[in-house]
PDB file of C-alpha atoms and ligand atoms in Angstrom:
ATOM      1  CA  MET M 244       0.077   0.019   0.138  1.00  0.00           C
ATOM      2  CA  ASP M 245       1.480   3.388  -0.871  1.00  0.00           C
ATOM      3  CA  TRP M 246       2.318   5.853   1.745  1.00  0.00           C
ATOM      4  CA  GLY M 247      -0.651   8.251   1.455  1.00  0.00           C
ATOM      5  CA  MET M 248      -3.205   5.466   1.378  1.00  0.00           C
ATOM      6  CA  SER M 249      -1.448   3.719   4.348  1.00  0.00           C
ATOM      7  CA  ASN M 250      -1.309   7.134   6.302  1.00  0.00           C
ATOM      8  CA  ARG M 251      -5.004   7.652   5.682  1.00  0.00           C
ATOM      9  CA  MET M 252      -6.062   4.222   6.746  1.00  0.00           C
ATOM     10  CA  SER M 253      -3.973   4.610  10.018  1.00  0.00           C
ATOM     11  CA  ARG M 254      -5.616   7.575  10.922  1.00  0.00           C
ATOM     12  CA  MET M 255      -9.013   5.826  10.901  1.00  0.00           C
ATOM     13  CA  ILE M 256      -7.788   2.420  12.311  1.00  0.00           C
ATOM     14  CA  LYS M 257      -5.881   2.988  15.363  1.00  0.00           C
ATOM     15  CA  SER M 258      -2.672   1.363  16.505  1.00  0.00           C
ATOM     16  CA  ASP M 259      -4.553  -1.694  18.054  1.00  0.00           C
ATOM     17  CA  GLY M 260      -5.902  -2.265  14.487  1.00  0.00           C
ATOM     18  CA  LYS M 261      -9.422  -1.367  15.585  1.00  0.00           C
ATOM     19  CA  THR M 262     -11.722   1.496  15.090  1.00  0.00           C
ATOM     20  CA  VAL M 263     -14.917   3.161  16.334  1.00  0.00           C
ATOM     21  CA  MET M 264     -16.485   5.206  13.424  1.00  0.00           C
ATOM     22  CA  LEU M 265     -19.361   7.293  13.946  1.00  0.00           C
ATOM     23  CA  ALA M 266     -21.955   7.228  11.203  1.00  0.00           C
ATOM     24  CA  CYS M 267     -23.703  10.580  10.537  1.00  0.00           C
ATOM     25  CA  ASP M 268     -24.353  10.136   6.747  1.00  0.00           C
ATOM     26  CA  HIS M 269     -28.039   9.142   6.983  1.00  0.00           C
ATOM     27  CA  GLY M 270     -29.231  12.563   5.659  1.00  0.00           C
ATOM     28  CA  TYR M 271     -28.065  11.898   2.145  1.00  0.00           C
ATOM     29  CA  PHE M 272     -31.243   9.809   1.528  1.00  0.00           C
ATOM     30  CA  MET M 273     -33.046  10.027   4.698  1.00  0.00           C
ATOM     31  CA  GLY M 274     -33.251  13.719   5.257  1.00  0.00           C
ATOM     32  CA  PRO M 275     -33.331  15.182   8.808  1.00  0.00           C
ATOM     33  CA  THR M 276     -33.286  11.653  10.644  1.00  0.00           C
ATOM     34  CA  ARG M 277     -34.455  11.901  14.346  1.00  0.00           C
ATOM     35  CA  LYS M 278     -31.867  13.399  16.660  1.00  0.00           C
ATOM     36  CA  LEU M 279     -29.488  14.250  13.538  1.00  0.00           C
ATOM     37  CA  GLU M 280     -31.912  17.121  12.585  1.00  0.00           C
ATOM     38  CA  VAL M 281     -28.934  19.628  13.430  1.00  0.00           C
ATOM     39  CA  PRO M 282     -25.881  17.663  12.663  1.00  0.00           C
ATOM     40  CA  ARG M 283     -23.465  19.752  14.577  1.00  0.00           C
ATOM     41  CA  ARG M 284     -25.419  19.644  17.816  1.00  0.00           C
ATOM     42  CA  THR M 285     -25.431  15.788  17.485  1.00  0.00           C
ATOM     43  CA  ILE M 286     -21.899  15.360  16.349  1.00  0.00           C
ATOM     44  CA  GLU M 287     -19.904  17.847  18.339  1.00  0.00           C
ATOM     45  CA  PRO M 288     -20.182  16.144  21.771  1.00  0.00           C
ATOM     46  CA  LEU M 289     -19.083  12.833  20.298  1.00  0.00           C
ATOM     47  CA  VAL M 290     -16.060  14.131  18.410  1.00  0.00           C
ATOM     48  CA  PRO M 291     -13.580  13.257  21.261  1.00  0.00           C
ATOM     49  CA  TYR M 292     -14.830   9.675  21.333  1.00  0.00           C
ATOM     50  CA  ALA M 293     -14.856   8.812  17.542  1.00  0.00           C
ATOM     51  CA  ASP M 294     -11.867   7.403  15.654  1.00  0.00           C
ATOM     52  CA  THR M 295     -13.558   8.723  12.360  1.00  0.00           C
ATOM     53  CA  ILE M 296     -16.832  10.442  11.490  1.00  0.00           C
ATOM     54  CA  ALA M 297     -18.670   9.401   8.482  1.00  0.00           C
ATOM     55  CA  VAL M 298     -20.638  12.427   6.790  1.00  0.00           C
ATOM     56  CA  THR M 299     -21.441  13.799   3.330  1.00  0.00           C
ATOM     57  CA  ARG M 300     -19.628  16.776   1.974  1.00  0.00           C
ATOM     58  CA  GLY M 301     -22.694  19.092   2.683  1.00  0.00           C
ATOM     59  CA  VAL M 302     -22.434  18.135   6.369  1.00  0.00           C
ATOM     60  CA  LEU M 303     -18.727  18.385   6.478  1.00  0.00           C
ATOM     61  CA  ARG M 304     -18.563  21.788   4.981  1.00  0.00           C
ATOM     62  CA  THR M 305     -21.450  23.342   7.200  1.00  0.00           C
ATOM     63  CA  SER M 306     -21.367  21.429  10.375  1.00  0.00           C
ATOM     64  CA  ILE M 307     -17.827  20.122  11.028  1.00  0.00           C
ATOM     65  CA  ASP M 308     -15.352  22.540  12.294  1.00  0.00           C
ATOM     66  CA  PRO M 309     -12.078  22.167  10.196  1.00  0.00           C
ATOM     67  CA  LYS M 310     -10.180  22.538  13.472  1.00  0.00           C
ATOM     68  CA  TRP M 311     -11.343  19.443  14.907  1.00  0.00           C
ATOM     69  CA  ASP M 312      -8.901  16.764  14.917  1.00  0.00           C
ATOM     70  CA  VAL M 313     -10.902  13.792  13.608  1.00  0.00           C
ATOM     71  CA  PRO M 314     -10.524  11.839  10.471  1.00  0.00           C
ATOM     72  CA  ILE M 315     -13.447  11.986   7.957  1.00  0.00           C
ATOM     73  CA  LEU M 316     -14.941   9.093   6.100  1.00  0.00           C
ATOM     74  CA  LEU M 317     -16.794  10.930   3.105  1.00  0.00           C
ATOM     75  CA  ARG M 318     -20.030   9.376   1.836  1.00  0.00           C
ATOM     76  CA  VAL M 319     -19.813   9.735  -2.046  1.00  0.00           C
ATOM     77  CA  SER M 320     -22.759   7.772  -3.401  1.00  0.00           C
ATOM     78  CA  GLY M 321     -26.435   8.803  -3.555  1.00  0.00           C
ATOM     79  CA  GLY M 322     -29.073   9.926  -5.802  1.00  0.00           C
ATOM     80  CA  VAL M 323     -32.186   8.499  -4.245  1.00  0.00           C
ATOM     81  CA  SER M 324     -34.322   9.343  -1.443  1.00  0.00           C
ATOM     82  CA  ILE M 325     -36.317   7.288   1.299  1.00  0.00           C
ATOM     83  CA  LEU M 326     -39.568   8.007  -0.752  1.00  0.00           C
ATOM     84  CA  LYS M 327     -38.412   5.661  -3.515  1.00  0.00           C
ATOM     85  CA  GLU M 328     -39.396   1.763  -2.955  1.00  0.00           C
ATOM     86  CA  ASP M 329     -36.050   0.917  -4.702  1.00  0.00           C
ATOM     87  CA  LEU M 330     -33.082   2.502  -3.012  1.00  0.00           C
ATOM     88  CA  SER M 331     -30.358   0.769  -5.028  1.00  0.00           C
ATOM     89  CA  ASP M 332     -30.287   3.329  -7.956  1.00  0.00           C
ATOM     90  CA  GLU M 333     -27.184   4.999  -6.727  1.00  0.00           C
ATOM     91  CA  GLU M 334     -24.503   6.922  -8.581  1.00  0.00           C
ATOM     92  CA  ILE M 335     -21.245   8.462  -7.418  1.00  0.00           C
ATOM     93  CA  THR M 336     -22.278  11.829  -6.010  1.00  0.00           C
ATOM     94  CA  ALA M 337     -18.779  13.523  -5.073  1.00  0.00           C
ATOM     95  CA  SER M 338     -15.445  13.055  -6.848  1.00  0.00           C
ATOM     96  CA  VAL M 339     -12.097  11.936  -5.342  1.00  0.00           C
ATOM     97  CA  LYS M 340     -10.840  15.398  -6.359  1.00  0.00           C
ATOM     98  CA  ASP M 341     -13.206  16.940  -3.866  1.00  0.00           C
ATOM     99  CA  ALA M 342     -12.410  14.284  -1.326  1.00  0.00           C
ATOM    100  CA  VAL M 343      -8.777  15.287  -1.570  1.00  0.00           C
ATOM    101  CA  ARG M 344      -9.722  19.160  -1.457  1.00  0.00           C
ATOM    102  CA  LEU M 345     -11.558  18.199   1.953  1.00  0.00           C
ATOM    103  CA  ASN M 346      -8.561  16.282   3.071  1.00  0.00           C
ATOM    104  CA  VAL M 347     -10.770  13.302   4.096  1.00  0.00           C
ATOM    105  CA  SER M 348      -9.223   9.830   5.207  1.00  0.00           C
ATOM    106  CA  ALA M 349     -11.459   7.717   3.161  1.00  0.00           C
ATOM    107  CA  VAL M 350     -14.559   7.699   0.781  1.00  0.00           C
ATOM    108  CA  ALA M 351     -17.586   5.557   1.114  1.00  0.00           C
ATOM    109  CA  LEU M 352     -20.017   4.113  -1.292  1.00  0.00           C
ATOM    110  CA  SER M 353     -22.954   1.621  -1.109  1.00  0.00           C
ATOM    111  CA  ILE M 354     -23.167  -1.373  -3.215  1.00  0.00           C
ATOM    112  CA  PHE M 355     -26.624  -3.246  -3.807  1.00  0.00           C
ATOM    113  CA  VAL M 356     -25.720  -6.805  -4.633  1.00  0.00           C
ATOM    114  CA  GLY M 357     -28.730  -8.737  -6.078  1.00  0.00           C
ATOM    115  CA  THR M 358     -30.820  -5.668  -6.839  1.00  0.00           C
ATOM    116  CA  ALA M 359     -31.953  -4.168 -10.334  1.00  0.00           C
ATOM    117  CA  HIS M 360     -28.952  -1.905  -9.873  1.00  0.00           C
ATOM    118  CA  GLU M 361     -26.193  -4.392  -8.952  1.00  0.00           C
ATOM    119  CA  LYS M 362     -24.062  -3.913 -12.011  1.00  0.00           C
ATOM    120  CA  GLN M 363     -24.401  -0.002 -11.837  1.00  0.00           C
ATOM    121  CA  THR M 364     -23.367   0.127  -8.059  1.00  0.00           C
ATOM    122  CA  LEU M 365     -20.472  -2.556  -8.624  1.00  0.00           C
ATOM    123  CA  VAL M 366     -19.194  -0.457 -11.599  1.00  0.00           C
ATOM    124  CA  ASN M 367     -19.530   2.619  -9.378  1.00  0.00           C
ATOM    125  CA  LEU M 368     -17.170   0.893  -6.781  1.00  0.00           C
ATOM    126  CA  SER M 369     -14.762  -0.066  -9.412  1.00  0.00           C
ATOM    127  CA  LYS M 370     -14.459   3.339 -10.821  1.00  0.00           C
ATOM    128  CA  LEU M 371     -14.133   4.825  -7.224  1.00  0.00           C
ATOM    129  CA  VAL M 372     -11.314   2.297  -6.390  1.00  0.00           C
ATOM    130  CA  ASP M 373      -9.485   3.139  -9.573  1.00  0.00           C
ATOM    131  CA  GLU M 374      -9.647   6.701  -8.819  1.00  0.00           C
ATOM    132  CA  GLY M 375      -8.860   6.246  -5.135  1.00  0.00           C
ATOM    133  CA  GLU M 376      -5.718   4.314  -6.055  1.00  0.00           C
ATOM    134  CA  GLU M 377      -4.563   7.157  -8.220  1.00  0.00           C
ATOM    135  CA  TYR M 378      -4.815   9.580  -5.172  1.00  0.00           C
ATOM    136  CA  GLY M 379      -4.164   7.317  -2.439  1.00  0.00           C
ATOM    137  CA  MET M 380      -7.656   7.495  -1.043  1.00  0.00           C
ATOM    138  CA  PRO M 381      -9.083   4.451   0.596  1.00  0.00           C
ATOM    139  CA  VAL M 382     -12.603   3.280  -0.362  1.00  0.00           C
ATOM    140  CA  MET M 383     -14.991   1.715   1.730  1.00  0.00           C
ATOM    141  CA  ALA M 384     -17.797  -0.376   0.296  1.00  0.00           C
ATOM    142  CA  ILE M 385     -21.133  -0.541   2.353  1.00  0.00           C
ATOM    143  CA  THR M 386     -23.210  -3.664   1.546  1.00  0.00           C
ATOM    144  CA  ALA M 387     -26.376  -1.941   1.504  1.00  0.00           C
ATOM    145  CA  VAL M 388     -29.799  -3.836   1.889  1.00  0.00           C
ATOM    146  CA  GLY M 389     -32.094  -0.783   1.383  1.00  0.00           C
ATOM    147  CA  LYS M 390     -35.595  -1.448   3.128  1.00  0.00           C
ATOM    148  CA  GLU M 391     -34.897  -5.181   2.655  1.00  0.00           C
ATOM    149  CA  LEU M 392     -33.485  -5.725   6.325  1.00  0.00           C
ATOM    150  CA  GLU M 393     -34.335  -9.313   6.283  1.00  0.00           C
ATOM    151  CA  LYS M 394     -31.435  -9.808   3.769  1.00  0.00           C
ATOM    152  CA  ARG M 395     -29.008  -9.462   6.574  1.00  0.00           C
ATOM    153  CA  ASP M 396     -27.884 -13.060   6.706  1.00  0.00           C
ATOM    154  CA  ALA M 397     -24.575 -14.630   6.519  1.00  0.00           C
ATOM    155  CA  ARG M 398     -24.808 -16.209   3.108  1.00  0.00           C
ATOM    156  CA  TYR M 399     -25.810 -12.745   1.410  1.00  0.00           C
ATOM    157  CA  LEU M 400     -23.521 -10.580   3.421  1.00  0.00           C
ATOM    158  CA  SER M 401     -20.405 -12.945   2.718  1.00  0.00           C
ATOM    159  CA  LEU M 402     -21.395 -12.744  -1.035  1.00  0.00           C
ATOM    160  CA  ALA M 403     -21.584  -9.000  -1.147  1.00  0.00           C
ATOM    161  CA  SER M 404     -18.795  -8.227   1.138  1.00  0.00           C
ATOM    162  CA  ARG M 405     -16.300 -10.568  -0.888  1.00  0.00           C
ATOM    163  CA  ILE M 406     -17.503  -9.109  -4.170  1.00  0.00           C
ATOM    164  CA  ALA M 407     -16.546  -5.746  -2.501  1.00  0.00           C
ATOM    165  CA  ALA M 408     -13.082  -6.748  -1.689  1.00  0.00           C
ATOM    166  CA  GLU M 409     -12.615  -8.434  -4.951  1.00  0.00           C
ATOM    167  CA  ILE M 410     -13.362  -5.157  -6.805  1.00  0.00           C
ATOM    168  CA  GLY M 411     -10.705  -3.476  -4.720  1.00  0.00           C
ATOM    169  CA  ALA M 412     -12.508  -1.974  -1.725  1.00  0.00           C
ATOM    170  CA  HIS M 413      -9.968  -1.210   1.159  1.00  0.00           C
ATOM    171  CA  ILE M 414     -12.465  -1.653   3.635  1.00  0.00           C
ATOM    172  CA  VAL M 415     -15.894  -3.091   3.911  1.00  0.00           C
ATOM    173  CA  LYS M 416     -18.870  -2.055   5.957  1.00  0.00           C
ATOM    174  CA  THR M 417     -21.581  -4.660   6.496  1.00  0.00           C
ATOM    175  CA  TYR M 418     -24.166  -5.915   9.287  1.00  0.00           C
ATOM    176  CA  TYR M 419     -23.788  -8.119  11.986  1.00  0.00           C
ATOM    177  CA  CYS M 420     -25.549 -11.343  11.616  1.00  0.00           C
ATOM    178  CA  GLU M 421     -25.653 -15.064  12.854  1.00  0.00           C
ATOM    179  CA  ASN M 422     -22.640 -16.777  11.739  1.00  0.00           C
ATOM    180  CA  PHE M 423     -20.937 -13.513  11.137  1.00  0.00           C
ATOM    181  CA  HIS M 424     -17.511 -15.010  11.322  1.00  0.00           C
ATOM    182  CA  LYS M 425     -18.202 -16.528   7.871  1.00  0.00           C
ATOM    183  CA  VAL M 426     -18.527 -12.996   6.533  1.00  0.00           C
ATOM    184  CA  ALA M 427     -15.441 -11.779   7.992  1.00  0.00           C
ATOM    185  CA  GLU M 428     -13.362 -14.818   7.152  1.00  0.00           C
ATOM    186  CA  GLY M 429     -14.449 -14.605   3.631  1.00  0.00           C
ATOM    187  CA  THR M 430     -13.706 -10.837   3.228  1.00  0.00           C
ATOM    188  CA  PRO M 431      -9.836 -10.216   2.789  1.00  0.00           C
ATOM    189  CA  VAL M 432      -9.919  -6.727   3.841  1.00  0.00           C
ATOM    190  CA  PRO M 433     -10.839  -5.232   7.184  1.00  0.00           C
ATOM    191  CA  VAL M 434     -14.618  -5.304   7.935  1.00  0.00           C
ATOM    192  CA  VAL M 435     -16.525  -2.939  10.253  1.00  0.00           C
ATOM    193  CA  VAL M 436     -20.094  -3.504  11.172  1.00  0.00           C
ATOM    194  CA  ALA M 437     -23.107  -0.903  11.051  1.00  0.00           C
ATOM    195  CA  GLY M 438     -25.760  -0.882  13.894  1.00  0.00           C
ATOM    196  CA  GLY M 439     -29.035  -0.600  11.820  1.00  0.00           C
ATOM    197  CA  PRO M 440     -32.241   0.820  13.267  1.00  0.00           C
ATOM    198  CA  LYS M 441     -32.277   1.532  16.998  1.00  0.00           C
ATOM    199  CA  MET M 442     -32.405  -1.443  19.103  1.00  0.00           C
ATOM    200  CA  ASN M 443     -34.615  -2.261  22.140  1.00  0.00           C
ATOM    201  CA  THR M 444     -32.133  -2.195  24.764  1.00  0.00           C
ATOM    202  CA  ASP M 445     -28.511  -0.948  25.421  1.00  0.00           C
ATOM    203  CA  GLU M 446     -27.541  -4.367  26.158  1.00  0.00           C
ATOM    204  CA  ASP M 447     -28.664  -5.491  22.700  1.00  0.00           C
ATOM    205  CA  VAL M 448     -26.326  -2.764  21.149  1.00  0.00           C
ATOM    206  CA  LEU M 449     -23.306  -3.799  23.190  1.00  0.00           C
ATOM    207  CA  ASN M 450     -23.937  -7.493  22.530  1.00  0.00           C
ATOM    208  CA  LEU M 451     -23.851  -6.859  18.809  1.00  0.00           C
ATOM    209  CA  VAL M 452     -20.577  -5.003  18.985  1.00  0.00           C
ATOM    210  CA  TYR M 453     -19.134  -7.681  21.393  1.00  0.00           C
ATOM    211  CA  ASN M 454     -20.194 -10.379  19.084  1.00  0.00           C
ATOM    212  CA  ALA M 455     -19.006  -8.675  15.877  1.00  0.00           C
ATOM    213  CA  MET M 456     -15.510  -8.077  17.494  1.00  0.00           C
ATOM    214  CA  GLN M 457     -15.186 -11.627  18.813  1.00  0.00           C
ATOM    215  CA  GLU M 458     -16.164 -12.958  15.207  1.00  0.00           C
ATOM    216  CA  GLY M 459     -13.567 -10.920  13.346  1.00  0.00           C
ATOM    217  CA  ALA M 460     -14.790  -7.209  12.809  1.00  0.00           C
ATOM    218  CA  ILE M 461     -12.343  -4.584  13.370  1.00  0.00           C
ATOM    219  CA  GLY M 462     -14.831  -2.248  14.675  1.00  0.00           C
ATOM    220  CA  VAL M 463     -18.135  -0.495  14.204  1.00  0.00           C
ATOM    221  CA  ASP M 464     -19.376   2.487  11.845  1.00  0.00           C
ATOM    222  CA  MET M 465     -22.382   2.895  13.893  1.00  0.00           C
ATOM    223  CA  GLY M 466     -24.833   5.757  14.191  1.00  0.00           C
ATOM    224  CA  ARG M 467     -28.634   5.400  15.398  1.00  0.00           C
ATOM    225  CA  ASN M 468     -27.572   3.152  18.153  1.00  0.00           C
ATOM    226  CA  ILE M 469     -25.359   5.952  19.445  1.00  0.00           C
ATOM    227  CA  TRP M 470     -26.929   9.158  18.710  1.00  0.00           C
ATOM    228  CA  GLN M 471     -30.481   8.096  19.233  1.00  0.00           C
ATOM    229  CA  SER M 472     -29.753   6.844  22.584  1.00  0.00           C
ATOM    230  CA  ASP M 473     -30.696   8.984  25.568  1.00  0.00           C
ATOM    231  CA  TYR M 474     -27.030   9.290  26.651  1.00  0.00           C
ATOM    232  CA  PRO M 475     -24.984   9.155  23.310  1.00  0.00           C
ATOM    233  CA  VAL M 476     -21.546   9.755  25.044  1.00  0.00           C
ATOM    234  CA  ALA M 477     -22.084   7.138  27.608  1.00  0.00           C
ATOM    235  CA  MET M 478     -22.980   4.797  24.771  1.00  0.00           C
ATOM    236  CA  ILE M 479     -20.034   5.528  22.680  1.00  0.00           C
ATOM    237  CA  LYS M 480     -17.746   5.191  25.630  1.00  0.00           C
ATOM    238  CA  ALA M 481     -19.129   1.758  26.361  1.00  0.00           C
ATOM    239  CA  ILE M 482     -18.617   0.945  22.807  1.00  0.00           C
ATOM    240  CA  ARG M 483     -15.099   2.017  22.865  1.00  0.00           C
ATOM    241  CA  ALA M 484     -14.472  -0.197  25.881  1.00  0.00           C
ATOM    242  CA  ILE M 485     -15.469  -3.288  23.917  1.00  0.00           C
ATOM    243  CA  VAL M 486     -13.641  -2.329  20.750  1.00  0.00           C
ATOM    244  CA  HIS M 487     -10.327  -0.833  22.094  1.00  0.00           C
ATOM    245  CA  GLU M 488     -10.296  -2.319  25.667  1.00  0.00           C
ATOM    246  CA  ASN M 489     -11.483  -5.927  25.181  1.00  0.00           C
ATOM    247  CA  ALA M 490     -14.289  -5.220  27.658  1.00  0.00           C
ATOM    248  CA  THR M 491     -17.104  -7.746  28.272  1.00  0.00           C
ATOM    249  CA  VAL M 492     -20.592  -6.690  27.681  1.00  0.00           C
ATOM    250  CA  LYS M 493     -21.113  -6.716  31.447  1.00  0.00           C
ATOM    251  CA  GLU M 494     -18.032  -4.332  31.766  1.00  0.00           C
ATOM    252  CA  ALA M 495     -19.283  -2.219  29.022  1.00  0.00           C
ATOM    253  CA  LEU M 496     -22.560  -1.990  30.740  1.00  0.00           C
ATOM    254  CA  ASP M 497     -20.839  -0.667  33.868  1.00  0.00           C
ATOM    255  CA  VAL M 498     -19.088   1.780  31.601  1.00  0.00           C
ATOM    256  CA  LEU M 499     -22.495   3.059  30.326  1.00  0.00           C
ATOM    257  CA  ARG M 500     -24.031   3.163  33.789  1.00  0.00           C
ATOM    258  CA  GLU M 501     -21.238   5.352  35.376  1.00  0.00           C
ATOM    259  CA  ASN M 502     -21.200   7.636  32.349  1.00  0.00           C
ATOM    260  CA  LYS M 503     -25.161   8.048  32.434  1.00  0.00           C
ATOM    261  CA  SER M 504     -24.863   8.995  36.106  1.00  0.00           C
ATOM    262  CA  VAL M 505     -22.249  11.666  35.273  1.00  0.00           C
ATOM    263  CA  ALA M 506     -24.424  13.072  32.536  1.00  0.00           C
ATOM    264  CA  GLN M 507     -27.549  13.179  34.981  1.00  0.00           C
ATOM    265  CA  LEU M 508     -25.552  14.869  37.565  1.00  0.00           C
ATOM    266  CA  SER M 509     -24.224  17.446  35.348  1.00  0.00           C
ATOM    267  CA  ALA M 510     -27.852  17.954  33.753  1.00  0.00           C
ATOM    268  CA  ALA M 511     -29.103  18.185  37.278  1.00  0.00           C
ATOM    269  CA  SER M 512     -26.454  20.789  38.418  1.00  0.00           C
ATOM    270  CA  LYS M 513     -27.371  23.104  35.392  1.00  0.00           C
ATOM    271  CA  ASN M 514     -31.161  23.009  36.383  1.00  0.00           C
TER     272      ASN M 514
HETATM  273  C1  LIG Y 139     -26.737   4.726   5.927  1.00  0.00           C
HETATM  274  O1  LIG Y 139     -27.380   5.821   5.945  1.00  0.00           O
HETATM  275  C2  LIG Y 139     -25.404   4.690   6.273  1.00  0.00           C
HETATM  276  O2  LIG Y 139     -24.646   3.664   5.488  1.00  0.00           O
HETATM  277  C3  LIG Y 139     -24.999   4.494   7.784  1.00  0.00           C
HETATM  278  O3  LIG Y 139     -23.836   4.969   7.883  1.00  0.00           O
HETATM  279  C4  LIG Y 139     -25.093   3.079   8.284  1.00  0.00           C
HETATM  280  O4  LIG Y 139     -26.248   2.529   8.012  1.00  0.00           O
HETATM  281  C5  LIG Y 139     -24.586   2.933   9.616  1.00  0.00           C
HETATM  282  O5  LIG Y 139     -25.468   3.732  10.438  1.00  0.00           O
HETATM  283  P1  LIG Y 139     -26.506   2.958  11.518  1.00  0.00           P
HETATM  284  O6  LIG Y 139     -25.711   2.217  12.530  1.00  0.00           O
HETATM  285  O7  LIG Y 139     -27.383   3.867  11.961  1.00  0.00           O
HETATM  286  O8  LIG Y 139     -27.109   1.810  10.612  1.00  0.00           O
END
């Protein structure tokens, strides 16, 4: 791997080989998603605990302070909205040249394997990898499922993740699933997991992170289960404990509880 590419990767993936990425790019097709209505308000308190922040260039330019020392993962695919039944009709929506101008650490694009636009999104990936290689810009492929959340099984996710790596993605974001180890083993580049829609309990979130790490993920690129939590800072700290400190779910729940209490005390002292 060339120096520039390697340097960008190592800004996002820490020296222990792991990463906690904070996904805040939902607006690109979902609009003002709950609790991400004002991006800066949601993102700023979480910056000290995020190894990378995933956003679009619009949110980067309007809502992220250029002085914040945090690597950026730039979403560069889109062209659809949540109003459409088929979310797979994506194109590349920002150039690698603009990504370089923005000094980001990687670009991210969705692929929709098995859909009407499978070929289009895979060719998008191949073009982005070609351009990324030219500029030393890592490319993350996201194995998107659109509205078909039931697709998230090991067979499908292994197929989509492997195809992404074969086309040249430098990192793959996929979902956790039963037998996730098969997805991780079959994907010869680092794999991170998304969280998906908000889960019922904090323990469910921490279990997902723990199991994904045990089964071969190098970390998470998670959004709603962090910033839709009533205590986002406590939640991201608990996730960090699992990812970077090998905490068990029980230990991470303790981190969560302690930090919730701190947040409650600080809120009470302001009232
Ligand atoms: C979709 O909008 C993006 O790919 C998200 O970055 C991804 O789904 C991760 O966010 P969440 O954990 O909320 O699913």
